[in-house]
Coordinates of C-alpha atoms (C1' of nucleotides) in Angstrom, one line a residue:
Chain A
X1 CA 27.1 180.5 109.6
X2 CA 29.8 178.4 108.1
X3 CA 31.4 177.6 111.4
X4 CA 31.9 173.8 111.7
X5 CA 31.1 174.2 115.3
X6 CA 27.7 175.8 114.9
X7 CA 26.0 172.5 114.3
X8 CA 27.3 171.2 117.6
X9 CA 26.5 174.4 119.4
X10 CA 22.9 174.0 118.2
X11 CA 22.9 170.3 119.0
X12 CA 24.1 171.2 122.5
X13 CA 21.5 173.8 123.1
X14 CA 18.6 171.8 121.8
X15 CA 19.5 168.5 123.2
X16 CA 20.1 169.7 126.7
X17 CA 17.0 171.8 127.0
X18 CA 14.8 169.3 125.2
X19 CA 16.0 166.5 127.5
X20 CA 15.6 168.6 130.6
X21 CA 11.9 168.8 129.8
X22 CA 11.4 165.2 128.9
X23 CA 13.6 163.6 131.6
X24 CA 12.6 163.2 135.1
X25 CA 10.7 160.0 135.0
X26 CA 13.0 158.2 137.5
X27 CA 15.7 159.0 139.9
X28 CA 18.6 158.5 137.5
X29 CA 16.9 160.6 134.8
X30 CA 16.1 163.3 137.3
X31 CA 19.6 163.4 138.5
X32 CA 21.0 163.5 134.9
X33 CA 18.6 166.3 134.1
X34 CA 19.7 168.3 137.1
X35 CA 23.4 167.9 136.1
X36 CA 22.7 168.8 132.5
X37 CA 20.8 171.8 133.8
X38 CA 23.9 172.9 135.7
X39 CA 25.9 172.4 132.5
X40 CA 23.7 174.9 130.8
X41 CA 24.0 177.3 133.7
X42 CA 27.8 177.1 133.6
X43 CA 27.9 177.7 129.8
X44 CA 25.5 180.6 130.3
X45 CA 28.0 182.3 132.7
X46 CA 30.9 181.7 130.3
X47 CA 32.5 178.6 131.8
X48 CA 33.5 175.7 129.5
X49 CA 32.6 172.6 131.5
X50 CA 34.9 170.5 129.2
X51 CA 38.2 172.5 128.8
X52 CA 40.9 171.1 126.6
X53 CA 43.9 170.8 128.9
X54 CA 45.3 171.4 132.3
X55 CA 48.7 171.7 133.9
X56 CA 49.3 170.3 137.3
X57 CA 52.3 170.9 139.4
X58 CA 52.0 167.7 141.5
X59 CA 50.3 164.4 141.5
X60 CA 48.5 163.6 144.7
X61 CA 51.0 160.9 145.4
X62 CA 53.9 163.4 145.1
X63 CA 52.2 165.6 147.7
X64 CA 51.7 162.7 150.0
X65 CA 55.4 161.7 149.6
X66 CA 56.7 165.2 150.2
X67 CA 54.3 166.3 153.0
X68 CA 53.1 163.0 154.5
X69 CA 54.9 163.7 157.8
X70 CA 53.6 167.2 158.3
X71 CA 52.4 167.9 161.8
X72 CA 48.7 168.5 162.6
X73 CA 47.7 172.1 162.3
X74 CA 50.6 173.2 160.1
X75 CA 50.6 175.2 157.0
X76 CA 53.3 175.3 154.3
X77 CA 54.1 178.0 151.9
X78 CA 54.1 175.5 149.0
X79 CA 51.6 176.4 146.4
X80 CA 50.4 173.4 144.3
X81 CA 48.1 172.7 141.4
X82 CA 46.5 169.3 141.3
X83 CA 43.8 167.5 139.4
X84 CA 41.4 164.7 140.1
X85 CA 37.9 163.6 140.6
X86 CA 35.6 164.8 143.4
X87 CA 34.6 161.6 145.3
X88 CA 33.2 163.0 148.6
X89 CA 32.0 166.4 149.8
X90 CA 31.5 167.4 153.4
X91 CA 29.8 170.7 153.6
X92 CA 30.3 172.6 156.9
X93 CA 28.4 175.8 156.2
X94 CA 31.3 178.2 155.5
X95 CA 33.8 175.4 155.1
X96 CA 33.8 172.6 152.5
X97 CA 35.9 169.4 152.8
X98 CA 36.1 167.5 149.5
X99 CA 38.0 164.3 148.7
X100 CA 39.9 164.5 145.5
X101 CA 41.2 161.3 143.9
X102 CA 43.7 160.8 141.1
X103 CA 45.0 157.5 139.9
X104 CA 47.5 157.0 142.8
X105 CA 45.7 158.2 145.9
X106 CA 43.3 160.9 147.3
X107 CA 43.8 164.1 149.2
X108 CA 41.4 166.4 150.9
X109 CA 40.6 169.9 149.6
X110 CA 40.0 172.4 152.3
X111 CA 37.8 175.3 151.1
X112 CA 37.0 178.3 153.3
X113 CA 34.4 180.9 152.3
X114 CA 36.5 183.6 154.0
X115 CA 39.5 182.8 151.7
X116 CA 37.9 182.1 148.3
X117 CA 35.0 184.5 148.5
X118 CA 31.3 183.9 148.0
X119 CA 31.3 183.3 144.3
X120 CA 34.1 180.7 144.2
X121 CA 32.6 179.1 147.3
X122 CA 29.2 178.7 145.7
X123 CA 30.8 177.4 142.5
X124 CA 32.7 174.7 144.5
X125 CA 29.6 173.9 146.4
X126 CA 27.8 173.3 143.2
X127 CA 30.3 170.7 142.0
X128 CA 28.8 167.2 141.9
X129 CA 30.4 164.0 143.1
X130 CA 32.2 162.6 140.0
X131 CA 33.2 165.9 138.5
X132 CA 36.9 166.3 137.5
X133 CA 38.5 169.4 138.8
X134 CA 41.8 171.2 138.9
X135 CA 42.6 172.9 142.2
X136 CA 45.3 175.3 143.3
X137 CA 46.2 176.1 146.9
X138 CA 48.6 175.7 149.8
X139 CA 49.6 172.4 151.3
X140 CA 48.4 172.2 154.9
X141 CA 47.2 169.8 157.6
X142 CA 44.0 170.2 159.5
X143 CA 43.8 170.4 163.3
X144 CA 43.3 166.6 163.3
X145 CA 46.3 166.1 161.0
X146 CA 44.6 165.4 157.7
X147 CA 46.9 166.4 154.8
X148 CA 44.9 168.9 152.7
X149 CA 45.1 171.6 150.1
X150 CA 43.8 174.9 151.3
X151 CA 42.2 176.0 148.1
X152 CA 42.3 179.4 146.5
X153 CA 40.9 178.4 143.1
X154 CA 39.2 175.5 141.4
X155 CA 38.5 174.9 137.7
X156 CA 36.1 172.4 136.4
X157 CA 37.9 169.9 134.1
X158 CA 34.9 167.7 133.1
X159 CA 31.4 167.7 134.3
X160 CA 29.9 164.3 135.2
X161 CA 26.3 164.0 134.3
X162 CA 25.8 160.5 135.7
X163 CA 26.0 159.9 139.5
X164 CA 28.7 157.7 141.1
X165 CA 28.0 154.3 142.6
X166 CA 27.6 154.1 146.4
X167 CA 30.4 156.1 148.0
X168 CA 31.1 153.5 150.7
X169 CA 30.3 150.1 149.1
X170 CA 31.2 151.0 145.5
X171 CA 29.7 148.5 143.1
X172 CA 29.2 145.0 144.4
X173 CA 27.0 143.5 141.7
X174 CA 29.4 141.5 139.7
X175 CA 27.6 141.9 136.4
X176 CA 27.6 145.7 136.7
X177 CA 31.3 145.6 137.8
X178 CA 32.3 143.7 134.7
X179 CA 30.1 145.6 132.3
X180 CA 30.8 149.0 133.7
X181 CA 34.5 148.5 134.6
X182 CA 34.9 152.3 134.5
X183 CA 32.5 152.7 137.4
X184 CA 34.1 149.7 139.2
X185 CA 37.5 151.3 138.9
X186 CA 36.3 154.6 140.3
X187 CA 35.0 153.2 143.5
X188 CA 36.8 149.9 144.2
X189 CA 40.3 150.0 145.5
X190 CA 40.6 146.3 145.2
X191 CA 39.8 146.4 141.6
X192 CA 42.5 149.0 140.9
X193 CA 45.0 147.0 142.9
X194 CA 44.3 143.9 140.8
X195 CA 45.1 145.6 137.6
X196 CA 48.2 147.2 139.1
X197 CA 49.3 143.6 139.9
X198 CA 48.5 142.6 136.3
X199 CA 50.6 145.4 135.0
X200 CA 53.5 144.6 137.3
X201 CA 53.5 140.9 136.4
X202 CA 53.6 141.5 132.7
X203 CA 56.3 144.2 133.1
X204 CA 58.3 141.8 135.3
X205 CA 58.2 139.2 132.6
X206 CA 59.5 141.6 130.0
X207 CA 62.3 142.7 132.3
X208 CA 63.3 139.1 133.1
X209 CA 63.3 138.0 129.5
X210 CA 65.1 141.1 128.2
X211 CA 67.8 140.6 130.8
X212 CA 68.3 137.1 129.4
X213 CA 68.5 138.1 125.8
X214 CA 65.0 137.4 124.6
X215 CA 63.6 139.4 121.8
X216 CA 59.9 140.4 121.9
X217 CA 58.0 139.8 118.7
X218 CA 54.5 140.0 117.3
X219 CA 53.1 137.2 115.1
X220 CA 49.8 137.0 113.2
X221 CA 46.5 136.8 115.1
X222 CA 44.7 135.7 111.9
X223 CA 45.8 132.2 111.0
X224 CA 45.2 130.1 107.9
X225 CA 45.6 127.0 110.0
X226 CA 44.9 127.1 113.7
X227 CA 47.5 125.1 115.5
X228 CA 49.8 124.8 118.5
X229 CA 47.1 123.7 120.9
X230 CA 44.0 121.5 121.0
X231 CA 41.1 123.9 121.0
X232 CA 38.1 125.0 118.9
X233 CA 38.9 128.2 117.0
X234 CA 36.9 131.3 116.2
X235 CA 36.4 131.4 112.4
X236 CA 36.3 134.5 110.4
X237 CA 36.6 135.5 106.7
X238 CA 38.7 137.9 104.7
X239 CA 36.7 139.5 102.0
X240 CA 39.4 140.8 99.6
X241 CA 41.2 137.4 99.6
X242 CA 37.9 135.5 99.9
X243 CA 39.5 133.1 102.4
X244 CA 38.6 131.6 105.7
X245 CA 40.8 132.7 108.6
X246 CA 41.0 131.6 112.2
X247 CA 41.8 133.6 115.3
X248 CA 44.9 132.0 116.8
X249 CA 44.6 129.5 119.6
X250 CA 48.3 129.6 120.4
X251 CA 51.5 131.4 119.5
X252 CA 53.7 128.3 119.1
X253 CA 54.0 127.6 115.5
X254 CA 55.0 131.1 114.4
X255 CA 57.5 131.6 117.2
X256 CA 59.2 128.3 116.2
X257 CA 59.5 129.5 112.7
X258 CA 61.5 132.4 114.1
X259 CA 63.8 130.0 115.9
X260 CA 64.3 128.3 112.5
X261 CA 65.2 131.8 111.2
X262 CA 67.9 132.0 113.8
X263 CA 66.5 134.5 116.3
X264 CA 67.5 132.1 119.1
X265 CA 65.5 133.6 121.9
X266 CA 62.1 135.0 121.3
X267 CA 58.9 135.6 123.2
X268 CA 55.5 137.1 122.6
X269 CA 52.8 138.2 125.1
X270 CA 49.6 138.2 123.2
X271 CA 45.9 137.4 123.0
X272 CA 44.7 134.0 122.0
X273 CA 41.2 132.9 121.3
X274 CA 39.4 129.7 122.1
X275 CA 35.8 129.1 121.2
X276 CA 34.9 127.2 124.3
X277 CA 33.1 127.5 127.6
X278 CA 33.3 130.4 130.1
X279 CA 34.1 129.8 133.7
X280 CA 36.0 131.3 136.6
X281 CA 39.2 129.9 134.9
X282 CA 38.3 130.4 131.2
X283 CA 37.6 133.5 129.1
X284 CA 37.3 133.1 125.3
X285 CA 40.1 135.6 124.8
X286 CA 43.0 135.4 127.2
X287 CA 46.6 136.4 127.3
X288 CA 49.4 133.9 126.7
X289 CA 53.1 134.3 127.0
X290 CA 55.2 132.0 124.9
X291 CA 58.9 131.9 124.7
X292 CA 61.4 129.7 122.8
X293 CA 65.1 129.3 123.7
X294 CA 67.5 127.7 121.3
X295 CA 69.9 125.1 122.6
X296 CA 67.8 124.5 125.7
X297 CA 65.7 121.6 126.8
X298 CA 62.7 121.3 129.0
X299 CA 64.7 121.2 132.2
X300 CA 66.3 124.5 131.4
X301 CA 62.8 125.8 130.9
X302 CA 61.7 124.6 134.3
X303 CA 64.4 126.6 135.9
X304 CA 63.4 129.7 133.9
X305 CA 59.8 129.2 134.8
X306 CA 60.6 129.3 138.5
X307 CA 62.6 132.5 138.0
X308 CA 59.8 134.2 136.0
X309 CA 57.2 133.4 138.7
X310 CA 59.4 134.4 141.6
X311 CA 60.4 137.7 139.9
X312 CA 56.8 138.4 139.0
X313 CA 55.5 137.9 142.5
X314 CA 58.3 140.0 144.0
X315 CA 57.8 142.8 141.5
X316 CA 54.0 142.8 141.9
X317 CA 53.6 142.3 145.7
X318 CA 57.1 142.7 147.2
X319 CA 57.1 139.0 148.3
X320 CA 57.6 135.6 146.7
X321 CA 54.9 134.2 148.9
X322 CA 51.4 133.8 147.4
X323 CA 48.1 132.5 148.8
X324 CA 46.9 129.3 147.4
X325 CA 43.5 128.2 148.7
X326 CA 44.1 130.7 151.5
X327 CA 47.4 129.1 152.5
X328 CA 50.7 130.8 152.0
X329 CA 53.2 129.2 149.6
X330 CA 56.6 130.5 148.9
X331 CA 57.3 130.2 145.2
X332 CA 61.0 130.7 145.8
X333 CA 61.4 127.1 147.0
X334 CA 62.1 124.5 144.3
X335 CA 59.0 123.0 142.8
X336 CA 58.3 119.3 142.7
X337 CA 59.0 117.5 139.4
X338 CA 57.1 114.3 138.9
X339 CA 56.1 112.2 135.9
X340 CA 52.4 112.0 135.0
X341 CA 52.5 108.2 135.1
X342 CA 54.0 108.2 138.6
X343 CA 51.3 110.5 139.8
X344 CA 48.6 108.3 138.4
X345 CA 50.2 105.3 140.1
X346 CA 50.3 107.2 143.4
X347 CA 46.6 108.0 143.0
X348 CA 45.3 104.7 141.7
X349 CA 47.9 102.2 143.0
X350 CA 48.2 100.8 139.6
X351 CA 51.2 101.0 137.3
X352 CA 50.3 102.8 134.0
X353 CA 52.3 103.3 130.8
X354 CA 51.3 104.1 127.2
X355 CA 52.8 100.9 126.1
X356 CA 50.1 98.9 127.9
X357 CA 47.3 97.3 125.9
X358 CA 44.4 99.8 125.6
X359 CA 41.9 97.4 127.2
X360 CA 43.8 97.4 130.5
X361 CA 43.7 101.2 130.7
X362 CA 40.1 101.3 129.6
X363 CA 39.3 99.1 132.6
X364 CA 41.2 101.3 135.0
X365 CA 39.5 104.4 133.6
X366 CA 36.1 102.9 134.0
X367 CA 36.9 102.0 137.6
X368 CA 37.6 105.7 138.2
X369 CA 34.6 107.0 136.4
X370 CA 36.5 108.3 133.4
X371 CA 34.6 108.3 130.2
X372 CA 36.6 106.8 127.3
X373 CA 35.7 107.9 123.7
X374 CA 36.5 105.7 120.7
X375 CA 39.3 107.9 119.5
X376 CA 41.2 107.8 122.8
X377 CA 44.4 105.9 122.6
X378 CA 46.4 104.6 125.7
X379 CA 48.2 108.0 126.1
X380 CA 44.9 110.0 126.1
X381 CA 43.4 107.6 128.6
X382 CA 46.3 108.1 131.0
X383 CA 45.9 111.8 130.7
X384 CA 42.2 111.6 131.5
X385 CA 43.0 109.4 134.5
X386 CA 45.5 112.0 135.6
X387 CA 43.0 114.8 135.3
X388 CA 40.4 112.8 137.2
X389 CA 42.5 111.5 140.0
X390 CA 45.5 113.9 140.4
X391 CA 45.0 117.3 139.0
X392 CA 42.8 119.0 141.6
X393 CA 45.1 117.8 144.4
X394 CA 48.2 119.6 143.0
X395 CA 48.0 122.6 145.2
X396 CA 51.7 123.6 145.5
X397 CA 53.5 124.3 142.3
X398 CA 54.3 121.0 140.5
X399 CA 55.9 120.3 137.2
X400 CA 54.1 117.3 135.8
X401 CA 56.3 115.7 133.2
X402 CA 56.5 112.9 130.7
X403 CA 53.2 113.3 128.9
X404 CA 52.5 110.4 126.4
X405 CA 53.5 111.0 122.8
X406 CA 49.9 110.6 121.6
X407 CA 48.8 113.9 123.3
X408 CA 51.9 115.9 122.6
X409 CA 52.3 116.2 118.8
X410 CA 54.8 119.1 119.0
X411 CA 57.0 117.7 121.8
X412 CA 60.2 115.7 121.5
X413 CA 60.2 112.1 122.6
X414 CA 61.8 111.4 126.0
X415 CA 65.5 110.5 125.6
X416 CA 64.9 107.5 127.9
X417 CA 61.4 106.3 127.0
X418 CA 60.0 106.3 123.5
X419 CA 56.4 106.4 124.7
X420 CA 56.7 109.6 126.6
X421 CA 57.8 113.2 125.8
X422 CA 60.1 115.7 127.3
X423 CA 57.2 117.9 128.4
X424 CA 55.9 119.5 131.5
X425 CA 52.7 121.2 132.6
X426 CA 52.9 123.4 135.6
X427 CA 50.0 123.0 138.1
X428 CA 49.3 125.4 140.9
X429 CA 46.2 125.3 143.1
X430 CA 44.8 122.6 140.9
X431 CA 45.0 124.8 137.8
X432 CA 47.2 124.4 134.8
X433 CA 49.4 127.5 134.5
X434 CA 52.1 126.5 132.0
X435 CA 53.0 124.0 129.3
X436 CA 56.5 123.4 128.0
X437 CA 58.5 121.0 125.9
X438 CA 61.8 120.1 124.5
X439 CA 60.6 121.1 121.1
X440 CA 60.3 118.5 118.4
X441 CA 62.7 119.6 115.6
X442 CA 62.8 116.5 113.3
X443 CA 60.8 117.4 110.2
X444 CA 60.2 113.8 109.2
X445 CA 58.9 112.8 112.7
X446 CA 56.8 116.0 112.9
X447 CA 55.1 115.1 109.7
X448 CA 54.2 111.7 111.0
X449 CA 52.8 113.3 114.3
X450 CA 50.7 115.7 112.3
X451 CA 49.4 112.9 110.2
X452 CA 48.4 111.1 113.4
X453 CA 46.5 114.2 114.5
X454 CA 44.8 114.4 111.1
X455 CA 43.6 110.7 111.6
X456 CA 42.4 111.5 115.1
X457 CA 40.5 114.5 113.7
X458 CA 38.9 112.3 111.0
X459 CA 38.0 109.8 113.8
X460 CA 35.9 112.4 115.5
X461 CA 38.3 114.4 117.6
X462 CA 37.1 118.0 117.0
X463 CA 40.1 119.5 118.7
X464 CA 42.8 117.6 116.9
X465 CA 45.1 119.5 114.6
X466 CA 46.0 118.9 111.0
X467 CA 49.1 119.0 108.8
X468 CA 50.6 122.5 108.6
X469 CA 52.7 122.3 105.5
X470 CA 54.3 125.7 105.9
X471 CA 55.4 124.8 109.4
X472 CA 56.9 121.6 108.1
X473 CA 58.7 123.5 105.4
X474 CA 60.2 125.7 108.1
X475 CA 61.3 122.6 110.1
X476 CA 63.0 121.2 107.0
X477 CA 65.3 124.2 107.0
X478 CA 66.4 123.0 110.4
X479 CA 65.4 124.2 113.9
X480 CA 68.2 124.0 116.6
X481 CA 67.4 122.1 119.7
X482 CA 65.0 124.3 121.5
X483 CA 63.0 124.6 124.7
X484 CA 59.6 126.3 124.6
X485 CA 57.2 127.5 127.2
X486 CA 53.6 128.8 127.3
X487 CA 52.1 130.5 130.4
X488 CA 48.5 131.6 130.9
X489 CA 49.1 135.1 132.1
X490 CA 45.6 135.7 133.4
X491 CA 45.8 132.6 135.7
X492 CA 49.3 133.7 136.8
X493 CA 47.8 137.2 137.7
X494 CA 45.0 135.4 139.6
X495 CA 47.6 133.5 141.6
X496 CA 49.8 136.5 142.4
X497 CA 46.8 138.8 143.0
X498 CA 44.8 136.2 144.8
X499 CA 41.8 136.6 142.5
X500 CA 39.0 134.0 142.6
X501 CA 37.8 134.5 139.0
X502 CA 39.6 135.2 135.7
X503 CA 37.1 138.0 135.2
X504 CA 38.7 139.8 138.1
X505 CA 42.0 140.1 136.2
X506 CA 40.6 140.9 132.8
X507 CA 39.4 144.5 132.4
X508 CA 36.6 143.8 130.1
X509 CA 35.7 140.1 130.2
X510 CA 33.5 138.5 127.6
X511 CA 29.8 138.7 128.6
X512 CA 26.5 138.2 127.0
X513 CA 25.0 141.0 125.0
X514 CA 23.5 143.7 127.2
X515 CA 20.0 144.9 126.6
X516 CA 19.8 148.7 126.5
Chain B
rG1 C1' 24.1 122.1 127.8
rC2 C1' 22.4 120.5 133.2
rG3 C1' 21.7 121.7 138.6
rC4 C1' 21.3 125.2 142.6
rC5 C1' 21.1 130.3 144.0
rU6 C1' 19.9 135.3 142.5
rU7 C1' 17.4 140.0 140.2
rU8 C1' 13.3 145.4 144.8
rA9 C1' 14.9 153.5 144.2
rG10 C1' 21.0 156.0 140.7
rC11 C1' 24.2 152.8 144.4
rU12 C1' 24.2 149.3 148.9
rC13 C1' 20.4 146.4 150.9
rA14 C1' 15.5 145.1 154.1
rG15 C1' 10.5 143.4 153.1
rC16 C1' 6.5 138.5 158.0
rU17 C1' 1.2 133.1 156.0
rG18 C1' -0.6 136.5 149.8
rG19 C1' -3.4 142.6 151.5
rU20 C1' -0.1 147.4 145.6
rA21 C1' 6.9 148.6 149.2
rG22 C1' 11.0 150.5 153.3
rA23 C1' 16.2 152.1 155.2
rG24 C1' 21.2 154.1 154.4
rC25 C1' 24.0 156.6 150.8
rA26 C1' 23.6 159.8 146.4
rA27 C1' 20.0 164.1 144.9
rC28 C1' 16.9 168.3 146.4
rG29 C1' 15.5 172.4 150.5
rG30 C1' 17.5 174.1 155.3
rA31 C1' 21.3 174.6 159.8
rC32 C1' 26.5 174.4 160.7
rU33 C1' 34.3 177.5 160.1
rC34 C1' 38.2 171.4 161.3
rU35 C1' 34.9 167.4 158.7
rU36 C1' 36.8 162.1 157.7
rA37 C1' 31.2 157.2 155.0
rA38 C1' 30.6 164.5 158.8
rU39 C1' 26.1 165.4 161.6
rC40 C1' 21.0 167.3 162.3
rC41 C1' 15.9 168.7 160.3
rG42 C1' 12.8 168.3 155.9
rC43 C1' 11.5 166.5 150.9
rA44 C1' 11.4 163.7 146.7
rG45 C1' 12.5 159.3 144.1
rG46 C1' 9.7 152.5 142.2
rU47 C1' 8.0 148.6 135.0
rC48 C1' 9.5 145.0 142.8
rC49 C1' 13.8 141.6 135.6
rU50 C1' 9.9 140.2 131.6
rG51 C1' 5.5 137.5 130.0
rG52 C1' 1.6 134.3 131.3
rG53 C1' -1.2 131.7 135.3
rU54 C1' -3.7 130.8 140.3
rU55 C1' -6.4 134.3 143.5
rC56 C1' -11.3 139.0 145.5
rG57 C1' -6.1 140.6 145.6
rA58 C1' 0.8 138.7 143.6
rU59 C1' 7.3 141.8 145.0
rC60 C1' 5.7 137.2 147.6
rC61 C1' 2.7 131.1 145.0
rC62 C1' 3.0 128.3 140.0
rC63 C1' 4.8 128.1 134.7
rA64 C1' 7.9 130.0 130.8
rG65 C1' 11.7 133.3 129.5
rA66 C1' 15.9 137.0 130.2
rG67 C1' 20.4 138.7 132.9
rG68 C1' 23.9 137.4 136.7
rG69 C1' 26.7 134.1 140.3
rC70 C1' 28.4 129.2 141.7
rG71 C1' 29.0 124.0 140.6
rC72 C1' 29.1 120.1 136.9
rA73 C1' 30.0 119.2 131.8
rC74 C1' 33.1 121.3 128.0
rC75 C1' 38.2 123.1 128.1
rA76 C1' 45.9 120.1 127.5

RNA sequence: GCGCCUUUAGCUCAGCUGGUAGAGCAACGGACUCUUAAUCCGCAGGUCCUGGGUUCGAUCCCCAGAGGGCGCACCA
């Protein structure tokens, strides 16, 4: 036979029957063998267990909306066709109650042998938990008031050959939940909620930014020169061009090129990659939102950041109040704005400033158990002191401003203090969520800053950047005064969704190789 | 990378000083026309993470390794 399908027909017949002989060594294999056996039986009686398409008249949510108030024991004349996955079955002899779940909600199927007849009743009885079905029937409520569909026919939409996780507990093993997110999503309402929050937060950002005239763009993921942040990159290679490429560690340098090009307000929500440790707050690939606004400075960006956060919380949860360390905090109240050097003074009782002699700061650092590496200058030591003595205590949203020039190679010098920059980092719950500057737009100064980075790199700082000549060329064409912002979207979703681990807000987090 | 904890049936979990394993759910057989994690009766299901060692005997003790979690370190 020339039919292109014959091969698969044969494959199907052989593989199923072969396996059903060889399987059966453990519980899972036995269960799969049984379900594969019922696949064969269905095909033998002319039922396709994997049909191509299905039309439904209502989603389960639409039925709940329309008929949620129906009195107990009533029956409508509304005939509906729905689709979903069988999650639970309660067999009553001549009645079957089944819980059908679609992506919004679940609804009960009410199947009576007297209505559907023996054959259909048996077919429904032979469905397994996990099967996808389409069902047609009348909307009704049971005597106890449960909204149900009184079924007159059911069609199998996809046969599940692997059993569902525990119907009550779902999956709890974190490893399995992350590796088999599909199984986690089937059974865990909380997991589905978290990704709904994630969607809402990102959609909210787009809405807020579009309303303010920002244009969404996409810039390269493969970079010739990884820049815009201090981090170790992933390295890869392009064969045809025979060149080393790096996965981006930030979005910054390309977006600023677009400001040079005159786009005025741009943003990108995209994946960035950092070849560093994994923790409850770090995943090697994570989602960053960066925006650049011409003619703005970092104080404008602070205002915008507050709006973005409040809108996102409202859109995702209906409230601007979030839980931070289990305590409610209303994001809608103005956030504290305080200089890094003032926070360090509060914490240590000692005045610090990058203009001080390095030895003084080294002594203070040692007093607070901060390790000082040879390539650390005064500014870096102040930042280390800040991280050691202040960062964890910043529970409520706080704009930490005035980072030393040494650690801020892309930020503009503070108009009142040549040792500091017009920069802020936003801390919430002791975690950094955002980073922003009045962007440096003087090409001559930018070159000097890059050269300092290069020197630091040569002095042993593996995270320091180098001179990006193309970026400097862009700056030479002239970038207007600009405010820029970067937000770690995963951490923001953690905040709004009250997640304890970044893995709970990333559908498929990075894990070690699984042994099969 | 370091420390602590953890890994037992498909899923969720028990398992005493060391005497070769149990429950609930799911599955299977049966009863049941209003259940809600249905209930009831019955039955089946195991590389106790892996490899060594101690022991008459190891799921249990020791060593090494693997996976996972948390913390530290790393990480603007």
